[in-house]
mmCIF file of C-alpha atoms and ligand atoms in Angstrom:
data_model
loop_
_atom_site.group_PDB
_atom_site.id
_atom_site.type_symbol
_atom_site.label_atom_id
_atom_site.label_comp_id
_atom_site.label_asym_id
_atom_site.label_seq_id
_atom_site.Cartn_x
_atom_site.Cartn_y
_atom_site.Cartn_z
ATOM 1 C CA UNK A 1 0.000 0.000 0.000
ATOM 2 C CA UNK A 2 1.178 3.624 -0.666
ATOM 3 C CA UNK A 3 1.597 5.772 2.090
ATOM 4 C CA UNK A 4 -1.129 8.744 1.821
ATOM 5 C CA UNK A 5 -0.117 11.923 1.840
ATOM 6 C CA UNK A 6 -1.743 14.891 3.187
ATOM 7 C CA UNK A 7 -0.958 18.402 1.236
ATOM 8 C CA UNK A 8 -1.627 21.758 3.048
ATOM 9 C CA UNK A 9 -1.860 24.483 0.597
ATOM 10 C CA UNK A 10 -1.379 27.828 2.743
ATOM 11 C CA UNK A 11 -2.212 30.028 -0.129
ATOM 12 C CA UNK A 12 -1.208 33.654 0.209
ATOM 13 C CA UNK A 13 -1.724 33.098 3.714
ATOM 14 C CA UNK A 14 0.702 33.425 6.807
ATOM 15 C CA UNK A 15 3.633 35.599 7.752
ATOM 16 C CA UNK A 16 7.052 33.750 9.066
ATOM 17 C CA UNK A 17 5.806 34.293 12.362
ATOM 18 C CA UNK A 18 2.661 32.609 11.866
ATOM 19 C CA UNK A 19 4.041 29.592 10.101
ATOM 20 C CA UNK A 20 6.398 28.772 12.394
ATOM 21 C CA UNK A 21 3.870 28.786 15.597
ATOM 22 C CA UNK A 22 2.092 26.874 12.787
ATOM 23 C CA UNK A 23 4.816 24.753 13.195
ATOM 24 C CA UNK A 24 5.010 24.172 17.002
ATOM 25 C CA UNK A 25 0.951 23.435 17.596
ATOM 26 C CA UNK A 26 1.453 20.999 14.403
ATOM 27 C CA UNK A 27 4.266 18.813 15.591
ATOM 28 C CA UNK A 28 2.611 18.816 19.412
ATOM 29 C CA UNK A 29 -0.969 17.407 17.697
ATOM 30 C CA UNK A 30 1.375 14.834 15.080
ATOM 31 C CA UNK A 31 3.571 13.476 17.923
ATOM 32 C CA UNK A 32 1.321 10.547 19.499
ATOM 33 C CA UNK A 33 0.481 9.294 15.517
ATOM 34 C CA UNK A 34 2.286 6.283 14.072
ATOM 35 C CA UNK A 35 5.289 7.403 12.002
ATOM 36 C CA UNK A 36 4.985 5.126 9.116
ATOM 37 C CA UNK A 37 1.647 5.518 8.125
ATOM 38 C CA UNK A 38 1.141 9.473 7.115
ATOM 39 C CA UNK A 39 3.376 11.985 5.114
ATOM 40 C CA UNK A 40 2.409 15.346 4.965
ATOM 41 C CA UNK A 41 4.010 17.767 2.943
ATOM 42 C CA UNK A 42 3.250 21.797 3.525
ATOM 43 C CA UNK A 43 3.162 24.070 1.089
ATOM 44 C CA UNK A 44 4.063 27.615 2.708
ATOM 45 C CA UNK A 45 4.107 31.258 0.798
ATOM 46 C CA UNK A 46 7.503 31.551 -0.336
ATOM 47 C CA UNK A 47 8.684 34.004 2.367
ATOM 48 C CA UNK A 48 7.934 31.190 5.160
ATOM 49 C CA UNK A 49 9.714 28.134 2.840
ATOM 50 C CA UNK A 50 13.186 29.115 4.906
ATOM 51 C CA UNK A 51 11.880 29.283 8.197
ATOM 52 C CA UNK A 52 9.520 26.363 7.905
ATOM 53 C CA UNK A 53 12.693 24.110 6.565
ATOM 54 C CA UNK A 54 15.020 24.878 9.221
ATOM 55 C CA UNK A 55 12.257 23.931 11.878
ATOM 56 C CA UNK A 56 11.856 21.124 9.744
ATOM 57 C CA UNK A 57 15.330 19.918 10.325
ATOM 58 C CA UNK A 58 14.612 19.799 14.020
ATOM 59 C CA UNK A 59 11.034 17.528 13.658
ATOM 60 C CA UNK A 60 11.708 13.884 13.609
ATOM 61 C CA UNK A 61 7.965 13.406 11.787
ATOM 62 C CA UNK A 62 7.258 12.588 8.042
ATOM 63 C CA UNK A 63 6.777 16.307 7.541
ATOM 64 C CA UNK A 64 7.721 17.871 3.969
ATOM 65 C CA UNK A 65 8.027 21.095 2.134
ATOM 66 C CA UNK A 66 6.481 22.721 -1.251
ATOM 67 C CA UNK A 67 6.771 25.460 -3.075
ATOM 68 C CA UNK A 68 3.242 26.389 -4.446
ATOM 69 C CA UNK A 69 4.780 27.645 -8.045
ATOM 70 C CA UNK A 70 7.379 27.958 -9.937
ATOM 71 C CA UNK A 71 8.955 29.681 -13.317
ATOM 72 C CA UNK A 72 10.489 27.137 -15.687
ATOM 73 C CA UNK A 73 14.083 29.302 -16.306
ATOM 74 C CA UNK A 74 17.011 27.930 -14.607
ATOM 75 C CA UNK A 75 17.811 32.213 -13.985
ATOM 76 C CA UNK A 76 17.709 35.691 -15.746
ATOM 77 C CA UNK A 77 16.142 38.873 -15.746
ATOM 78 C CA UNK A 78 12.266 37.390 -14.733
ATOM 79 C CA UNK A 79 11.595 40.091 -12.282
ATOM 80 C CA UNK A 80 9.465 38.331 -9.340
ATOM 81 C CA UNK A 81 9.929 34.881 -10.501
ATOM 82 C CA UNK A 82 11.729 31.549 -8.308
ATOM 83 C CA UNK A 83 13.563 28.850 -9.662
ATOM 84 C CA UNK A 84 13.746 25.466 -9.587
ATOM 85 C CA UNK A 85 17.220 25.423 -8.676
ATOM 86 C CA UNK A 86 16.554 28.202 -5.524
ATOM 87 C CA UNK A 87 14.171 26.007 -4.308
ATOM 88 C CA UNK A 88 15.620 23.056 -4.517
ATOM 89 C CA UNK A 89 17.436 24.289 -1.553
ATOM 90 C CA UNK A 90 14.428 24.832 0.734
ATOM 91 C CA UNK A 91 11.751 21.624 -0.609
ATOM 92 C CA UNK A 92 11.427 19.005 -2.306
ATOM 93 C CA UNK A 93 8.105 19.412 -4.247
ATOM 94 C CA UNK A 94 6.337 22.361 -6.111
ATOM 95 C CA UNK A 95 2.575 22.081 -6.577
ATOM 96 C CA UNK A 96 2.169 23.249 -10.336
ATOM 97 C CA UNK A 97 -1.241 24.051 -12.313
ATOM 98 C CA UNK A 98 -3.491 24.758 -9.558
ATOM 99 C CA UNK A 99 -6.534 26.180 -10.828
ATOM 100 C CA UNK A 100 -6.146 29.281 -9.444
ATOM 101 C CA UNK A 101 -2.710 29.880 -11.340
ATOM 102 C CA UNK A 102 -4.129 28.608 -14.511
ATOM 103 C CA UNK A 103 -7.480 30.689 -13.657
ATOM 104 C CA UNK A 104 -6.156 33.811 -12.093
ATOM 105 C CA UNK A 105 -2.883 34.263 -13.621
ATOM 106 C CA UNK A 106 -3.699 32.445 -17.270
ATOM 107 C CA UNK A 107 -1.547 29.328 -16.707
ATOM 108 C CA UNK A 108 -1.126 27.583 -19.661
ATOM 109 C CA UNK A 109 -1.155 23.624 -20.216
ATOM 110 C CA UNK A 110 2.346 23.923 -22.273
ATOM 111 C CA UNK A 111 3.353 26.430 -19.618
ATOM 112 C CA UNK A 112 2.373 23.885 -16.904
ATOM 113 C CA UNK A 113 4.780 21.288 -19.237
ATOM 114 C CA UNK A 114 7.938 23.410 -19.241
ATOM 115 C CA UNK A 115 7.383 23.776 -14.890
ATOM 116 C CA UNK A 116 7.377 20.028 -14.561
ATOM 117 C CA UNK A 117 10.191 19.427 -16.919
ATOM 118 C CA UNK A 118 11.706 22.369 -15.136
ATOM 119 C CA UNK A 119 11.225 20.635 -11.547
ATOM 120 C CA UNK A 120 11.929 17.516 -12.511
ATOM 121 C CA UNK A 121 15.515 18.703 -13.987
ATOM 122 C CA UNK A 122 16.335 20.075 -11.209
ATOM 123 C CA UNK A 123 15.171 16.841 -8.812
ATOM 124 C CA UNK A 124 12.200 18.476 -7.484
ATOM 125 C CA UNK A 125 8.843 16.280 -7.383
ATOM 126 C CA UNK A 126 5.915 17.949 -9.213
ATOM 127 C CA UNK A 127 2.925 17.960 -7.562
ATOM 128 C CA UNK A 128 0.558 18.276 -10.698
ATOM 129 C CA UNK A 129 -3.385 19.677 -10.176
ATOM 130 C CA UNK A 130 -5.607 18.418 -12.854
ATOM 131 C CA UNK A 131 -9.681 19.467 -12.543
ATOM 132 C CA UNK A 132 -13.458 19.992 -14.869
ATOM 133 C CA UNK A 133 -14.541 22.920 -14.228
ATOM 134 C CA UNK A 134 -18.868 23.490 -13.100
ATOM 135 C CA UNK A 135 -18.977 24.187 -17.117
ATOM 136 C CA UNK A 136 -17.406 21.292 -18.117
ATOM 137 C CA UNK A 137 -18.828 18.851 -15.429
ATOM 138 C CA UNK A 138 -22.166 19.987 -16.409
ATOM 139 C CA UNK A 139 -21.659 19.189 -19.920
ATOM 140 C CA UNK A 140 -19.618 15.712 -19.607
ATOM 141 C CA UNK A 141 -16.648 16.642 -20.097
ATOM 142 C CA UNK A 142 -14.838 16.054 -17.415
ATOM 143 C CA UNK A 143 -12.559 13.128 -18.293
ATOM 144 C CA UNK A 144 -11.739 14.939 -21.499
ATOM 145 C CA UNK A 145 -10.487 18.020 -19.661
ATOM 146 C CA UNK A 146 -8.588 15.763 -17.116
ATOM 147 C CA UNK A 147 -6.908 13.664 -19.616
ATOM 148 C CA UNK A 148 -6.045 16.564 -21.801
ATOM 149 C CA UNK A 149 -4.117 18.334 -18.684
ATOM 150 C CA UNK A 150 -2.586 15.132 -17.961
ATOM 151 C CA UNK A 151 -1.113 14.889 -21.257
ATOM 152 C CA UNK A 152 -0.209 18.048 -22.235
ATOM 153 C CA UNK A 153 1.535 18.555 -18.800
ATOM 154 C CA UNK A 154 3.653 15.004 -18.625
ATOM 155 C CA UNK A 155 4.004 15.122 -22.403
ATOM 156 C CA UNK A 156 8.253 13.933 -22.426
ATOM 157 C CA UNK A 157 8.377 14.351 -19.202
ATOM 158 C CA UNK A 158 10.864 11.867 -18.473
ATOM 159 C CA UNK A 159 9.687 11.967 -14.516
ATOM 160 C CA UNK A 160 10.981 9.526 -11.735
ATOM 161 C CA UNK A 161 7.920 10.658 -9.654
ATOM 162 C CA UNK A 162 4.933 12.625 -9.706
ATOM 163 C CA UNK A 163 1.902 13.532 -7.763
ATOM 164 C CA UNK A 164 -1.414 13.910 -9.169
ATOM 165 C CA UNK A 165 -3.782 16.250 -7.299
ATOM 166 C CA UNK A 166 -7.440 15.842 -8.700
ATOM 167 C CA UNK A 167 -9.514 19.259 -7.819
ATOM 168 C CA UNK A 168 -12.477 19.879 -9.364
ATOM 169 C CA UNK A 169 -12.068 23.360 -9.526
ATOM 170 C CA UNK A 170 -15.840 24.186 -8.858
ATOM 171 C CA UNK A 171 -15.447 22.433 -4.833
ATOM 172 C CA UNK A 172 -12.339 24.551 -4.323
ATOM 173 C CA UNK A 173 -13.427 26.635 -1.065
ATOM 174 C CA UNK A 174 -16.884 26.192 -1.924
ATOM 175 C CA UNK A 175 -17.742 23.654 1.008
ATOM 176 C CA UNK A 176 -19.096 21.218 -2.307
ATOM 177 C CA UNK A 177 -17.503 18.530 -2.823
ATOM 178 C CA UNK A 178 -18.347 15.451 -5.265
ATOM 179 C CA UNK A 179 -19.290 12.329 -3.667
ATOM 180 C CA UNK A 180 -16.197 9.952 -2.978
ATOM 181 C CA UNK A 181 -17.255 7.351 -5.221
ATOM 182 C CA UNK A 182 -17.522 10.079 -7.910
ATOM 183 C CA UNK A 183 -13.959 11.476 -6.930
ATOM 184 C CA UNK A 184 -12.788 7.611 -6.978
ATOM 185 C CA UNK A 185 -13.965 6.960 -10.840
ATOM 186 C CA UNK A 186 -11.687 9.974 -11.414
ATOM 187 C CA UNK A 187 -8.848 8.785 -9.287
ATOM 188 C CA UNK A 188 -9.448 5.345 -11.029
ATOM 189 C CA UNK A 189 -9.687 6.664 -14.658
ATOM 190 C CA UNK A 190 -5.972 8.832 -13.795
ATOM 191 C CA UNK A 191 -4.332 5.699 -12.508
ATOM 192 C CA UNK A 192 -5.413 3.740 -15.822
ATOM 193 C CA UNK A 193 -3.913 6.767 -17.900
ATOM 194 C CA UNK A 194 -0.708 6.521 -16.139
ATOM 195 C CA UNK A 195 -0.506 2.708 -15.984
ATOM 196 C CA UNK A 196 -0.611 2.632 -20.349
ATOM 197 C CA UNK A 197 2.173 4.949 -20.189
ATOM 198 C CA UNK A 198 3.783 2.763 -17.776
ATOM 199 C CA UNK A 199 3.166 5.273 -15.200
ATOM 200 C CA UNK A 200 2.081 5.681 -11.646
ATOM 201 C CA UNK A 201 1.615 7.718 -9.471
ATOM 202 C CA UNK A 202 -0.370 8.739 -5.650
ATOM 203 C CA UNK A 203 -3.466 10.418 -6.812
ATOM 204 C CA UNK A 204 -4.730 13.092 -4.352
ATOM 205 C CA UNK A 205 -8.078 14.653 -4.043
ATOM 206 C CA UNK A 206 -8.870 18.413 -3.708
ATOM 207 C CA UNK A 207 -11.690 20.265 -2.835
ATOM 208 C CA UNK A 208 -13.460 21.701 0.223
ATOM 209 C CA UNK A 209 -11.465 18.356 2.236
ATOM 210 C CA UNK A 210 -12.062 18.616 5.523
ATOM 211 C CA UNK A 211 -11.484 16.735 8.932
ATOM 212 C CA UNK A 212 -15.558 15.864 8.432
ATOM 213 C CA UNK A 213 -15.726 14.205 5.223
ATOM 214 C CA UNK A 214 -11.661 12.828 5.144
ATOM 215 C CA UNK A 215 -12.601 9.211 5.872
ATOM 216 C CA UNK A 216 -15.499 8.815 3.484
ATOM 217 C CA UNK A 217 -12.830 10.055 0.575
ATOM 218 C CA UNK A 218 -9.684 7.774 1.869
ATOM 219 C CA UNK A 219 -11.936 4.487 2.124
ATOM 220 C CA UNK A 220 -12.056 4.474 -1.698
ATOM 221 C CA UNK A 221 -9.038 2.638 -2.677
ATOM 222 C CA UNK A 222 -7.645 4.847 -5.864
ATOM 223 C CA UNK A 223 -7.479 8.004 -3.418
ATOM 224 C CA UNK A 224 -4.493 8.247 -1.878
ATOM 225 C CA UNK A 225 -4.460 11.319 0.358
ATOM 226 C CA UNK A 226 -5.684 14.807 0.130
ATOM 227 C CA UNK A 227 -4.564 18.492 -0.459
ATOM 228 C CA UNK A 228 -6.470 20.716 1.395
ATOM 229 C CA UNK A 229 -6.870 24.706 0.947
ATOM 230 C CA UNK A 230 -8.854 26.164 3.988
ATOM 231 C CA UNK A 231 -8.997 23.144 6.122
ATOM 232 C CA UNK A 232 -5.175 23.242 6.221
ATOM 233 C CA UNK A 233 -4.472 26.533 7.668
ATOM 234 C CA UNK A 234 -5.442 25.573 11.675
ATOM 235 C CA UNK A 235 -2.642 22.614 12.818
ATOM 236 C CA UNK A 236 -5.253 20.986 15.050
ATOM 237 C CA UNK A 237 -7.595 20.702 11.891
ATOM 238 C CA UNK A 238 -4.879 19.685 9.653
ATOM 239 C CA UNK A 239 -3.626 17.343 12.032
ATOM 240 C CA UNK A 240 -6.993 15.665 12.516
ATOM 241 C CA UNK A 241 -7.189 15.282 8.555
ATOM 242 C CA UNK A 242 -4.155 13.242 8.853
ATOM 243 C CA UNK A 243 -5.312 11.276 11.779
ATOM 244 C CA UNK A 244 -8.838 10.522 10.336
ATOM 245 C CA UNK A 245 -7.295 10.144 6.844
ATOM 246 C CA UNK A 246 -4.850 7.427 7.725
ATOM 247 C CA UNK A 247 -6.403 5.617 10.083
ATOM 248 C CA UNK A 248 -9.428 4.804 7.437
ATOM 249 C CA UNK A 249 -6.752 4.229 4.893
ATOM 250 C CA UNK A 250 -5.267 1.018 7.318
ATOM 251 C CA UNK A 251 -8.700 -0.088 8.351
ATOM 252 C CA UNK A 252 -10.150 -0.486 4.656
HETATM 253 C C1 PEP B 1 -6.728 24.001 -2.888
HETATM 254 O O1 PEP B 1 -6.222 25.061 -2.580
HETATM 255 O O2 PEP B 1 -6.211 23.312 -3.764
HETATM 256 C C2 PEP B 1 -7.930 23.553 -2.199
HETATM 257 C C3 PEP B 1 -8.318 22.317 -2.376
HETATM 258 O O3 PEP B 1 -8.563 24.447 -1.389
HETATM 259 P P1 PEP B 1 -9.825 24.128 -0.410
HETATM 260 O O4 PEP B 1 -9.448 22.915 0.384
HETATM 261 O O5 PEP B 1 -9.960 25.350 0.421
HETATM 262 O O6 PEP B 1 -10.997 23.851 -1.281
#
């Protein structure tokens, strides 16, 4: 069985002070789990990454760090834009193609392609967020959205690992979520995909997760973990995801 991972996407939220007492409640709610049975990975604004890794280095917990974006150039005159090789000092995953990047700031599928290849390069593992739309949910297209962001993103990516993060981008801080066993014929159609290309991969749901409706998503057996928005920025919530989420993972 894979371990599941649980992904806290801070947003544009917290300063360094408030990640790293972030930090301290976390650890003190983590300590009593089982250490083999739960990775989580957090996924500060970049002004926290360098705080939040040298606390890191003091946890002894299956704690890791992303980036939330980066720009594909190894360096130049890109005023505002990170690296892969910069970060590469501070984490060791970047989430790329959320839908608010590709949403808000007009990501691009072949600009999504160059970020992977870019992470990848540079031994970074990509954390890749694939989702319909309401739109195209409502009109049935939501496998042929998710399987053309799949392959336009991996397309010659030559990737030793990947994450898959499966958001429908109309439960993203809504509160609506789809019904696990609707997120699972997703999770299952990805991990088919991957498998022809010899592929895999943990597939993660996103959406409106919360420590409420965790278990009913990690029973289904394609879903390997969760990255949560909202639900991740209190510890002791985040910290009960990953209690709830991989205890129902061992008990299926
Ligand atoms: C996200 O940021 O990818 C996300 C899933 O947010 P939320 O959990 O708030 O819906």
């Amino acid at each position: 069985m894979q371990i599941p991972c649980f992904i806290a996407n801070w947003k544009m939220y917290k300063t360094i002070a408030e990640s790293a007492d972030y930090l301290h409640s976390f650890e003190k709610e983590l300590q009593p789990l089982p250490q083999d049975a739960w990775e989580a990975i957090l996924a500060p604004p970049y002004t926290a990454l360098a705080t939040v890794s040298q606390i890191l280095k003091q946890v002894p917990l299956p704690i890791r760090l992303a980036a939330q974006n980066l720009y594909f150039e190894e360096q130049g005159a890109y005023t505002g834009e990170i690296s892969p090789r910069m970060l590469r000092e501070l984490c060791q995953y970047v989430i790329i193609g959320h839908s608010e990047r590709r949403g808000l700031f007009g990501e691009t599928d072949r600009e999504i392609n160059k970020k992977i290849r870019a992470a990848a390069k540079e031994g970074l593992i990509p954390i890749l967020c694939v989702g319909e739309t309401a739109e195209e949910r409502r009109e049935g297209k939501t496998w042929r959205v998710i399987e053309r962001q799949l392959s336009e993103a991996l397309d010659l990516g030559n990737l030793s690992e990947v994450l898959i993060a499966y958001e429908p981008v109309w439960a993203i801080g809504t509160g609506m979520t789809p019904h696990p066993s609707e997120a699972e014929a997703v999770h299952f159609q990805i991990c088919n995909y991957l498998s022809q290309g010899e592929k895999s991969a943990r597939i993660l749901y996103g959406g409106s997760a919360n420590d409420k409706n965790i278990e009913g998503f990690m029973k289904e057996p394609h879903i390997n973990g969760v990255l949560a928005g909202g639900a991740s920025l209190s510890p002791e919530v985040f910290a009960k995801i990953i209690k709830l989420g991989s205890a129902a993972k061992i008990s299926r």
